[in-house]
Amino acid sequence: MPVEIDIEHVARLARLALTDEEKERLHAQLGVIMEHAAKVGEVAAEEVPPTAYAIPRSNVLRPDEPEPGLSHEAALAGAPEDEGGRFKVPRIVEME
Amino acid sequence: MTEYETVIGLECHVELSTRTKMFCGCVNEFGAPPNTNVCPVCLGHPGTLPVPNETAIEYIVKIGLALGCGIAPRSLFHRKNYFYPDMPKNFQISQYDLPVCVAGHIDIEVDGETRRIGITRVHMEEDTGKTTHAGATGRIAQADYALLDYNRAGVPLVEIVSEPDIRSPEEAAAYLREIRATVEALGVSDVRMEEGSLRCDANISLRPTGSDELGVKVEIKNLNSIRSLERALTYEEERQAAALAAGEPLVQETRHWDEDQGSTLTLRSKEEAFDYRYFPEPDLPPLEPDRGWVESIRASLPELPAALRARFDKDYRLKPAQALILAGSREWADFFVETVKLGAAPAAAANWMTQDVAGNLNKAKLELRDAPITPQHLADIVRLVEDDTISLTGAKQVLEEVLASGADVEKVVEDKGLRQVSDTTALAALIDEVIAENPDPVDQVRKGKDGAIGFLVGQVIKKSGGSANPKVAQELLRERLSGS
């Protein structure tokens, strides 16, 4: 069963500027993935509720106790730029 | 002309005062140097696994129960996807269609009337990092770049969503005060609006009175105090009414409250509403709170502000407006009860607290807990006024000094020479002087115009440097003026 994909919308949500060739190729690839996922619906009977979890677990919690995190230096080590101990990022422009 | 009814709903965000963040063991504290309470989980490094904080879950259940909500037997975390650097993961873990708490209510008091406001839901999420827009003006649009501090990213955040049951800016303020007092009483957040641990967005629309349909709604952001909330809603109510009266169409949009300008400005319109692509967070299994555990939390809930008000009314016969203020926060309630225990008359303690103490703190922009005054100070002041050792005016001076320095009350009275002179011989000389110096008022009093006596008493007090007992001074004045 083919699945409808609005590739323009998906690209916009992902903030990706795609060429026409890429749009066509990714549209086809995403279609295959969606069709594959849709097969679950064929084998899952009516009485099987949809789930987002592979393992039947609940209430996995941790006690409210501090654990060591990263040092300030280590936290910023991966930042391309920083200033005054903060991550520096390009100016924020509201989309559209 | 069409009459309009105002419809308001509020979304309140409460930062929980857990020791650690929502999904990692980083310390949850306000005011730490930037990016010092961070780890791979809250920085969104690949391959990390979030695990919910059990105390945060306990706290949201407390809030839900205090607001009369049902606790969902099963609830899920969702990813809310968006592009903004305040969450390094590019999504915020929140809840979507299955929140922890649903369908509650809270009773508020406005003008002595009780109104019940519905609570749609209370859900659990994580706070975002703090963005600083750097550039000449500090405004987003003109910024050159942005700086990010992720200490707050991942702090447990509870969102309380009300039904559109609120009918005026005044009710909205009362609702927010009641939410703040309730959450504070539970001891799960310090609910300081000035530090952002309590935040609020408001939705407001107008509709013809009697209509059941909702009008076009506007969301207002950047409300940093209860006063801002009330002012912004009053402004928006008038703006919308004027537009409707003029036949201008209103658009559904988000508006930003500008505290200095006293007006709201368009931030973004809902036509470009974000598509957050919510989907269940695959790393977080469902929450299925044990019924017995929920009931044990219900049994351990502290006395809530509404019950406290009722008790204050019954035990101390306070005026409703005073009970509202004193029961409005645990800090004020405890201070009041303690002052009364130390011997102060409830009515006097309540008057001092709701008028002079509150007024002075407001002026100094201080919270009660940050001022050095203790219940013992206030009880001493009340006692010294009661037994005429100091005048009311003198007592106000003492209070100001105590609020500033925390000095001992008796010592302030001595240092400032505020002990009232009730000794008739000491006052007699001053009274003679005043009578000699003010022939006109004296004449008026003698002719039966009693209003002038107050002026003469004031002159005596002035001459005594504020230490004369006004009651005794008045008696002596009357004696002298009726005698001759």
Coordinates of C-alpha atoms in Angstrom, one line a residue:
Chain A
M1 CA 0.0 0.0 0.0
P2 CA 1.7 3.2 -1.1
V3 CA 1.9 6.0 1.6
E4 CA 1.4 9.6 0.7
I5 CA 4.4 11.8 1.5
D6 CA 4.5 15.6 1.1
I7 CA 8.3 15.8 0.6
E8 CA 8.3 19.6 0.5
H9 CA 6.6 19.7 3.9
V10 CA 8.9 17.1 5.4
A11 CA 12.0 19.0 4.0
R12 CA 10.7 22.3 5.5
L13 CA 10.2 20.7 8.9
A14 CA 13.7 19.3 8.8
R15 CA 15.1 22.7 7.6
L16 CA 16.7 20.9 4.6
A17 CA 17.1 22.7 1.2
L18 CA 16.7 19.8 -1.2
T19 CA 17.4 19.8 -5.0
D20 CA 14.7 18.4 -7.2
E21 CA 16.8 15.3 -7.8
E22 CA 17.2 14.8 -4.0
K23 CA 13.5 15.4 -3.5
E24 CA 12.6 12.7 -5.9
R25 CA 15.2 10.2 -4.6
L26 CA 14.3 10.8 -0.9
H27 CA 10.6 10.7 -1.7
A28 CA 11.1 7.2 -3.1
Q29 CA 13.3 6.0 -0.2
L30 CA 10.9 7.4 2.5
G31 CA 8.1 5.7 0.6
V32 CA 9.8 2.3 0.9
I33 CA 10.4 2.9 4.7
M34 CA 6.8 3.9 5.2
E35 CA 5.5 0.9 3.3
H36 CA 7.7 -1.3 5.3
A37 CA 6.4 0.1 8.6
A38 CA 2.8 -0.1 7.4
K39 CA 3.3 -3.9 7.2
V40 CA 3.1 -4.0 11.0
G41 CA -0.6 -3.0 10.5
E42 CA -1.2 -6.1 8.4
V43 CA 0.1 -8.6 11.0
A44 CA -1.1 -6.8 14.1
A45 CA -4.6 -8.0 14.9
E46 CA -7.4 -5.7 16.1
E47 CA -6.9 -6.6 19.8
V48 CA -3.2 -5.5 19.7
P49 CA -3.1 -1.9 20.9
P50 CA -0.6 0.4 19.2
T51 CA 2.6 1.1 21.2
A52 CA 5.7 3.1 20.9
Y53 CA 7.7 0.8 23.1
A54 CA 9.4 -2.5 22.3
I55 CA 9.8 -3.6 25.9
P56 CA 6.8 -3.9 28.2
R57 CA 8.1 -1.9 31.1
S58 CA 6.8 1.1 33.0
N59 CA 7.8 3.4 35.9
V60 CA 11.5 3.4 35.2
L61 CA 12.6 6.1 37.5
R62 CA 15.8 7.3 39.3
P63 CA 16.2 8.7 42.9
D64 CA 16.6 12.5 43.1
E65 CA 20.3 12.3 43.9
P66 CA 23.0 14.5 42.2
E67 CA 25.5 12.7 40.0
P68 CA 28.7 14.3 38.6
G69 CA 28.1 15.9 35.2
L70 CA 30.6 17.4 32.8
S71 CA 33.2 20.0 33.9
H72 CA 32.5 23.5 32.5
E73 CA 35.5 23.1 30.2
A74 CA 34.4 19.7 28.9
A75 CA 30.9 20.9 28.4
L76 CA 32.1 23.7 26.1
A77 CA 34.8 21.6 24.4
G78 CA 32.6 20.6 21.6
A79 CA 31.3 24.1 20.9
P80 CA 32.6 25.8 17.7
E81 CA 32.4 29.1 19.5
D82 CA 31.8 30.3 23.1
E83 CA 31.7 33.5 25.0
G84 CA 31.6 34.3 28.7
G85 CA 31.1 30.6 29.5
R86 CA 28.1 30.3 27.1
F87 CA 27.6 28.5 23.8
K88 CA 27.7 31.1 21.0
V89 CA 25.3 30.4 18.1
P90 CA 24.2 32.4 15.1
R91 CA 21.5 35.0 15.6
I92 CA 18.1 33.5 15.9
V93 CA 15.7 34.2 13.1
E94 CA 12.0 33.3 13.4
M95 CA 11.2 30.9 10.6
E96 CA 9.0 31.9 7.6
Chain B
M1 CA -24.4 48.3 21.3
T2 CA -23.1 44.8 21.9
E3 CA -22.0 43.9 25.4
Y4 CA -18.9 41.7 25.5
E5 CA -17.8 39.1 28.0
T6 CA -14.2 38.4 28.6
V7 CA -12.9 34.8 28.4
I8 CA -9.5 34.1 29.9
G9 CA -7.5 30.9 30.3
L10 CA -4.0 30.7 31.9
E11 CA -1.1 28.4 31.4
C12 CA 1.2 28.4 34.3
H13 CA 4.7 26.9 34.4
V14 CA 6.2 25.8 37.7
E15 CA 9.8 24.8 38.1
L16 CA 10.1 22.1 40.7
S17 CA 12.5 22.5 43.6
T18 CA 14.0 19.0 43.2
R19 CA 17.7 18.5 44.0
T20 CA 18.4 17.3 40.5
K21 CA 17.1 17.8 36.9
M22 CA 14.2 15.9 35.4
F23 CA 16.1 13.3 33.3
C24 CA 19.7 13.5 34.6
G25 CA 21.6 13.8 37.9
C26 CA 22.7 17.4 37.3
V27 CA 22.1 19.8 40.2
N28 CA 19.0 21.9 39.8
E29 CA 19.9 25.4 41.2
F30 CA 19.2 29.0 40.3
G31 CA 22.1 31.4 39.7
A32 CA 25.0 29.1 39.1
P33 CA 27.8 30.2 36.7
P34 CA 26.7 29.4 33.1
N35 CA 27.0 25.8 31.9
T36 CA 28.3 24.4 35.2
N37 CA 25.3 22.1 35.9
V38 CA 25.3 20.2 32.6
C39 CA 26.0 16.6 31.4
P40 CA 25.7 14.6 28.2
V41 CA 22.0 14.0 28.8
C42 CA 20.9 17.6 29.2
L43 CA 23.3 18.7 26.5
G44 CA 21.7 16.3 24.1
H45 CA 24.8 14.3 23.3
P46 CA 24.1 11.3 21.1
G47 CA 23.5 8.0 22.7
T48 CA 22.5 9.3 26.1
L49 CA 19.4 7.9 28.0
P50 CA 17.1 10.1 30.0
V51 CA 15.6 8.6 33.2
P52 CA 12.8 10.5 35.0
N53 CA 13.3 11.9 38.5
E54 CA 11.0 10.0 40.9
T55 CA 10.7 13.0 43.2
A56 CA 9.5 15.2 40.3
I57 CA 6.8 12.6 39.6
E58 CA 5.8 12.6 43.3
Y59 CA 5.7 16.5 43.2
I60 CA 3.4 16.6 40.1
V61 CA 1.1 14.1 41.7
K62 CA 1.0 16.3 44.7
I63 CA 0.1 19.4 42.6
G64 CA -2.5 17.4 40.7
L65 CA -4.2 16.1 43.9
A66 CA -4.1 19.6 45.5
L67 CA -5.9 20.9 42.4
G68 CA -8.6 18.1 42.6
C69 CA -7.3 16.4 39.4
G70 CA -7.5 12.7 38.6
I71 CA -4.2 11.0 38.4
A72 CA -4.0 9.1 35.1
P73 CA -3.4 5.3 35.5
R74 CA -1.1 5.5 32.4
S75 CA 0.6 8.6 31.0
L76 CA 3.3 9.1 28.4
F77 CA 6.2 11.4 27.6
H78 CA 6.3 12.9 24.1
R79 CA 9.0 14.7 22.1
K80 CA 8.0 18.2 21.1
N81 CA 10.2 19.0 18.1
Y82 CA 11.3 22.4 17.2
F83 CA 14.3 24.3 15.9
Y84 CA 15.6 26.7 18.5
P85 CA 18.9 26.5 20.3
D86 CA 17.4 26.6 23.8
M87 CA 17.2 22.8 23.8
P88 CA 20.3 21.2 22.4
K89 CA 18.4 18.1 21.5
N90 CA 16.2 20.0 19.1
F91 CA 13.2 18.7 21.0
Q92 CA 11.8 19.2 24.5
I93 CA 10.5 16.2 26.4
S94 CA 6.9 17.0 27.3
Q95 CA 3.5 15.3 27.5
Y96 CA 0.8 15.4 24.8
D97 CA -2.4 13.5 24.9
L98 CA -1.8 11.5 28.1
P99 CA -0.7 13.9 30.9
V100 CA -0.2 12.9 34.5
C101 CA -3.1 14.9 35.9
V102 CA -6.5 15.7 34.3
A103 CA -9.7 17.5 35.1
G104 CA -9.4 19.4 38.4
H105 CA -10.4 22.8 39.7
I106 CA -9.3 25.5 42.1
D107 CA -11.5 27.9 44.1
I108 CA -10.6 31.6 44.1
E109 CA -11.9 34.5 46.0
V110 CA -12.7 37.8 44.3
D111 CA -14.6 40.6 46.2
G112 CA -15.6 38.1 48.9
E113 CA -17.2 35.8 46.4
T114 CA -15.9 32.3 45.7
R115 CA -15.4 31.3 42.0
R116 CA -14.5 27.8 40.8
I117 CA -12.0 27.7 37.9
G118 CA -11.5 24.4 36.1
I119 CA -8.1 22.9 35.5
T120 CA -7.9 21.1 32.2
R121 CA -4.6 19.3 32.8
V122 CA -1.3 19.3 34.6
H123 CA 1.6 17.9 32.7
M124 CA 5.3 17.2 33.2
E125 CA 8.0 18.5 31.0
E126 CA 11.6 19.8 31.1
D127 CA 12.6 23.5 31.2
T128 CA 14.7 24.9 28.4
G129 CA 18.1 26.6 28.5
K130 CA 18.5 30.4 28.9
T131 CA 19.1 32.4 25.7
T132 CA 20.8 35.8 25.7
H133 CA 20.4 37.7 22.5
A134 CA 23.7 39.6 22.1
G135 CA 23.9 42.9 20.2
A136 CA 23.4 46.6 20.5
T137 CA 19.7 46.4 21.7
G138 CA 19.3 43.0 23.3
R139 CA 16.3 42.4 21.0
I140 CA 16.0 39.2 19.0
A141 CA 15.4 41.0 15.6
Q142 CA 18.5 43.1 15.9
A143 CA 20.8 40.6 17.6
D144 CA 24.1 39.7 16.1
Y145 CA 24.3 36.3 17.8
A146 CA 22.9 34.4 20.8
L147 CA 24.5 32.9 23.9
L148 CA 23.3 29.8 25.5
D149 CA 23.4 28.7 29.2
Y150 CA 22.1 25.1 29.6
N151 CA 22.0 25.0 33.4
R152 CA 18.2 25.4 33.2
A153 CA 17.8 22.9 30.4
G154 CA 16.2 19.8 31.8
V155 CA 15.0 21.3 35.1
P156 CA 11.6 19.7 36.0
L157 CA 8.8 21.9 34.8
V158 CA 5.1 21.4 35.5
E159 CA 2.5 23.1 33.3
I160 CA -0.9 23.8 34.8
V161 CA -3.5 24.6 32.1
S162 CA -6.8 26.2 33.2
E163 CA -10.2 26.0 31.5
P164 CA -11.3 29.3 29.9
D165 CA -13.4 29.9 33.0
I166 CA -11.8 33.2 34.1
R167 CA -13.9 36.3 33.4
S168 CA -11.8 39.3 34.3
P169 CA -8.1 40.4 34.7
E170 CA -8.8 40.6 38.4
E171 CA -10.0 37.0 38.5
A172 CA -6.9 36.0 36.5
A173 CA -4.7 37.7 39.1
A174 CA -6.6 35.9 41.9
Y175 CA -6.2 32.6 40.1
L176 CA -2.5 33.0 39.7
R177 CA -2.1 34.0 43.4
E178 CA -4.1 31.0 44.4
I179 CA -2.0 28.6 42.2
R180 CA 1.2 30.2 43.7
A181 CA 0.0 29.9 47.2
T182 CA -1.1 26.3 46.7
V183 CA 2.1 25.2 45.0
E184 CA 4.1 27.0 47.7
A185 CA 2.1 25.2 50.5
L186 CA 3.0 21.9 48.9
G187 CA 6.7 22.7 49.2
V188 CA 7.4 21.6 45.7
S189 CA 8.6 24.9 44.2
D190 CA 9.8 28.2 45.5
V191 CA 7.3 29.8 43.0
R192 CA 9.3 33.1 42.6
M193 CA 8.1 34.9 39.5
E194 CA 11.1 37.3 39.6
E195 CA 13.4 34.3 39.2
G196 CA 11.2 32.5 36.7
S197 CA 10.3 29.5 38.9
L198 CA 6.7 30.5 38.3
R199 CA 5.7 31.8 34.8
C200 CA 2.4 32.4 33.2
D201 CA 1.0 32.9 29.7
A202 CA -2.6 34.1 29.2
N203 CA -5.2 33.4 26.5
I204 CA -7.9 36.0 26.2
S205 CA -10.8 36.5 23.9
L206 CA -14.1 38.5 23.9
R207 CA -17.5 37.3 22.9
P208 CA -21.0 38.8 23.0
T209 CA -22.5 38.4 26.5
G210 CA -24.6 35.3 26.6
S211 CA -22.8 33.5 23.7
D212 CA -21.5 30.0 24.2
E213 CA -19.0 30.3 21.4
L214 CA -15.4 31.4 22.0
G215 CA -14.1 34.5 20.2
V216 CA -10.8 34.8 18.4
K217 CA -8.1 34.3 21.1
V218 CA -4.8 36.1 21.6
E219 CA -2.0 34.5 23.7
I220 CA 0.0 37.0 25.8
K221 CA 3.6 36.1 26.7
N222 CA 6.3 37.8 28.8
L223 CA 4.2 38.3 32.0
N224 CA 6.7 38.5 34.7
S225 CA 4.6 39.4 37.7
I226 CA 1.0 39.1 38.8
R227 CA 0.7 42.9 38.3
S228 CA 1.9 42.5 34.6
L229 CA -0.7 39.8 34.1
E230 CA -3.5 42.0 35.3
R231 CA -2.2 45.1 33.4
A232 CA -1.7 43.1 30.2
L233 CA -5.1 41.5 30.3
T234 CA -6.8 44.9 31.0
Y235 CA -4.9 46.4 28.1
E236 CA -5.8 43.5 25.8
E237 CA -9.5 43.5 26.9
E238 CA -9.8 47.1 25.9
R239 CA -7.9 46.7 22.7
Q240 CA -10.1 43.8 21.6
A241 CA -13.3 45.5 22.7
A242 CA -12.3 48.6 20.7
A243 CA -11.5 46.5 17.6
L244 CA -14.8 44.6 17.8
A245 CA -16.8 47.9 18.3
A246 CA -15.1 49.4 15.3
G247 CA -15.9 46.2 13.3
E248 CA -12.2 45.4 12.8
P249 CA -11.4 41.7 12.5
L250 CA -9.2 40.2 15.3
V251 CA -6.5 37.6 14.4
Q252 CA -5.5 34.7 16.4
E253 CA -1.9 35.5 17.4
T254 CA 0.7 35.6 20.1
R255 CA 1.4 39.0 21.6
H256 CA 4.3 40.2 23.7
W257 CA 3.6 42.3 26.8
D258 CA 5.9 45.3 27.0
E259 CA 6.0 46.3 30.6
D260 CA 7.5 49.8 30.0
Q261 CA 5.1 50.7 27.2
G262 CA 2.1 49.2 29.0
S263 CA 1.0 47.6 25.8
T264 CA 1.0 44.3 23.8
L265 CA 2.7 43.8 20.5
T266 CA 2.3 41.1 17.8
L267 CA 5.0 38.4 18.2
R268 CA 3.7 35.9 15.7
S269 CA 0.4 34.9 14.2
K270 CA -1.1 31.5 14.6
E271 CA -1.4 31.0 10.8
E272 CA 2.2 30.0 10.9
A273 CA 1.6 27.8 13.9
F274 CA 4.5 25.5 14.5
D275 CA 4.2 21.9 13.7
Y276 CA 5.8 20.3 16.7
R277 CA 5.5 16.7 15.3
Y278 CA 4.8 15.3 18.8
F279 CA 5.6 11.6 19.0
P280 CA 6.0 9.3 22.0
E281 CA 9.5 9.5 23.5
P282 CA 10.8 6.0 22.8
D283 CA 13.5 6.3 25.5
L284 CA 10.9 6.8 28.3
P285 CA 8.6 3.9 29.2
P286 CA 5.0 4.9 30.3
L287 CA 4.2 6.1 33.9
E288 CA 1.7 3.9 35.7
P289 CA 1.5 5.3 39.2
D290 CA 0.6 2.8 41.8
R291 CA -2.9 3.6 43.3
G292 CA -1.7 2.9 46.9
W293 CA 1.2 5.3 46.4
V294 CA -1.1 8.0 45.0
E295 CA -3.5 7.6 48.0
S296 CA -0.6 7.8 50.4
I297 CA 0.4 11.1 48.8
R298 CA -3.2 12.4 49.0
A299 CA -3.2 11.5 52.7
S300 CA 0.0 13.5 53.3
L301 CA -1.1 16.7 51.6
P302 CA -0.5 19.8 53.9
E303 CA -3.2 22.3 54.7
L304 CA -4.0 24.2 51.5
P305 CA -4.6 28.0 51.4
A306 CA -8.4 27.8 51.1
A307 CA -8.5 25.6 54.3
L308 CA -6.0 28.0 56.0
R309 CA -8.2 31.0 55.2
A310 CA -11.3 29.2 56.6
R311 CA -9.3 28.4 59.8
F312 CA -8.0 32.0 60.1
D313 CA -11.5 33.3 59.7
K314 CA -12.8 30.9 62.4
D315 CA -9.9 31.2 64.9
Y316 CA -8.9 34.8 64.5
R317 CA -12.0 36.5 62.9
L318 CA -9.8 38.3 60.3
K319 CA -11.2 40.5 57.6
P320 CA -11.5 38.4 54.4
A321 CA -9.1 40.7 52.5
Q322 CA -6.5 40.2 55.3
A323 CA -7.1 36.4 55.5
L324 CA -6.5 36.3 51.7
I325 CA -3.1 37.9 52.1
L326 CA -2.0 36.1 55.2
A327 CA -3.1 32.7 54.0
G328 CA -1.8 33.4 50.6
S329 CA 1.7 32.2 51.5
R330 CA 3.0 29.8 54.0
E331 CA 5.7 32.3 55.0
W332 CA 3.2 35.0 55.9
A333 CA 0.8 32.6 57.5
D334 CA 3.5 31.1 59.7
F335 CA 4.8 34.6 60.6
F336 CA 1.3 35.7 61.6
V337 CA 0.5 32.6 63.7
E338 CA 3.8 32.9 65.5
T339 CA 3.3 36.7 66.2
V340 CA -0.1 35.9 67.7
K341 CA 1.4 33.0 69.8
L342 CA 3.9 35.6 71.2
G343 CA 1.0 37.5 72.6
A344 CA -0.1 40.0 69.9
A345 CA -3.8 40.5 69.3
P346 CA -4.7 38.8 66.0
A347 CA -6.4 41.9 64.6
A348 CA -3.5 44.1 65.4
A349 CA -0.9 41.6 64.1
A350 CA -3.0 41.3 60.9
N351 CA -3.3 45.0 60.4
W352 CA 0.4 45.6 60.9
M353 CA 1.3 42.7 58.5
T354 CA -1.1 43.5 55.7
Q355 CA -0.5 47.3 55.8
D356 CA 2.8 48.6 57.2
V357 CA 4.9 45.4 56.8
A358 CA 3.6 44.6 53.3
G359 CA 3.8 48.3 52.3
N360 CA 7.4 48.7 53.5
L361 CA 8.5 45.4 51.9
N362 CA 6.9 46.5 48.6
K363 CA 8.6 49.8 48.6
A364 CA 12.0 48.1 49.3
K365 CA 11.2 45.4 46.8
L366 CA 11.9 42.8 49.4
E367 CA 10.3 39.4 50.3
L368 CA 9.4 38.9 53.9
R369 CA 11.9 36.1 54.2
D370 CA 14.7 38.4 53.0
A371 CA 13.9 41.1 55.6
P372 CA 15.5 40.8 59.1
I373 CA 12.1 41.2 60.9
T374 CA 10.9 38.3 63.2
P375 CA 7.5 37.6 64.8
Q376 CA 9.1 38.6 68.1
H377 CA 9.8 42.1 66.7
L378 CA 6.2 42.5 65.6
A379 CA 4.8 41.1 68.8
D380 CA 7.0 43.6 70.7
I381 CA 5.8 46.5 68.6
V382 CA 2.1 45.5 69.1
R383 CA 2.6 45.2 72.8
L384 CA 4.4 48.6 73.2
V385 CA 1.5 50.3 71.2
E386 CA -1.1 48.5 73.3
D387 CA 0.4 49.7 76.6
D388 CA 0.9 53.2 75.3
T389 CA 4.7 53.0 75.6
I390 CA 5.0 54.2 72.0
S391 CA 2.6 56.1 69.7
L392 CA 1.3 54.7 66.5
T393 CA 3.6 57.1 64.6
G394 CA 6.5 56.1 66.7
A395 CA 5.7 52.4 66.2
K396 CA 5.9 52.9 62.4
Q397 CA 9.3 54.4 62.8
V398 CA 10.3 51.4 64.9
L399 CA 9.0 49.0 62.2
E400 CA 11.0 50.7 59.5
E401 CA 14.1 50.5 61.5
V402 CA 13.5 46.8 62.4
L403 CA 12.8 46.0 58.7
A404 CA 16.1 47.6 57.8
S405 CA 18.4 46.4 60.5
G406 CA 16.7 43.7 62.5
A407 CA 17.6 45.7 65.7
D408 CA 15.8 44.9 69.0
V409 CA 12.6 46.8 69.4
E410 CA 13.1 48.1 72.9
K411 CA 16.6 49.3 71.9
V412 CA 15.2 51.2 68.8
V413 CA 12.6 52.8 71.1
E414 CA 15.3 54.1 73.5
D415 CA 17.8 55.1 70.7
K416 CA 15.2 57.1 68.9
G417 CA 13.6 58.5 72.0
L418 CA 10.2 57.2 71.1
R419 CA 9.0 56.4 74.5
Q420 CA 5.8 58.5 74.9
V421 CA 5.7 61.1 77.6
S422 CA 2.5 60.5 79.5
D423 CA 3.7 62.3 82.6
T424 CA 1.3 65.3 83.0
T425 CA 3.8 67.7 84.6
A426 CA 6.3 67.1 81.8
L427 CA 3.6 67.8 79.2
A428 CA 2.0 70.8 80.9
A429 CA 4.8 73.2 80.0
L430 CA 4.6 72.2 76.3
I431 CA 0.8 72.6 76.4
D432 CA 1.1 76.1 77.8
E433 CA 3.5 77.0 75.0
V434 CA 1.2 75.6 72.3
I435 CA -1.8 77.5 73.7
A436 CA 0.2 80.7 73.8
E437 CA 1.5 80.3 70.3
N438 CA -1.8 79.3 68.6
P439 CA -4.5 81.8 69.6
D440 CA -6.8 81.2 66.6
P441 CA -7.2 77.4 67.0
V442 CA -7.4 77.8 70.7
D443 CA -10.2 80.3 70.2
Q444 CA -12.0 77.9 67.8
V445 CA -11.9 75.0 70.3
R446 CA -13.3 77.3 73.0
K447 CA -16.1 78.3 70.7
G448 CA -16.9 74.6 70.3
K449 CA -15.2 73.9 66.9
D450 CA -13.7 70.6 68.0
G451 CA -11.8 70.0 64.8
A452 CA -9.1 72.3 65.9
I453 CA -8.1 70.2 68.8
G454 CA -6.3 67.7 66.5
F455 CA -4.1 70.5 65.3
L456 CA -3.2 71.5 68.8
V457 CA -2.4 67.9 69.8
G458 CA -0.2 67.7 66.7
Q459 CA 1.7 70.8 67.8
V460 CA 2.3 69.3 71.3
I461 CA 3.6 66.2 69.7
K462 CA 5.8 68.2 67.4
K463 CA 7.3 70.1 70.3
S464 CA 8.0 66.9 72.2
G465 CA 9.9 65.5 69.2
G466 CA 7.2 62.9 68.7
S467 CA 7.3 61.5 72.2
A468 CA 4.2 63.0 73.7
N469 CA 1.3 60.6 74.2
P470 CA -1.4 62.1 72.0
K471 CA -4.2 60.7 74.3
V472 CA -2.8 62.3 77.4
A473 CA -2.0 65.5 75.5
Q474 CA -5.5 65.8 74.3
E475 CA -7.0 65.3 77.7
L476 CA -4.7 67.9 79.2
L477 CA -5.5 70.4 76.4
R478 CA -9.2 69.9 76.9
E479 CA -8.8 70.4 80.6
R480 CA -6.9 73.6 80.2
L481 CA -9.2 75.0 77.5
S482 CA -12.5 74.2 79.2
G483 CA -11.2 75.5 82.5
S484 CA -10.5 79.2 81.6

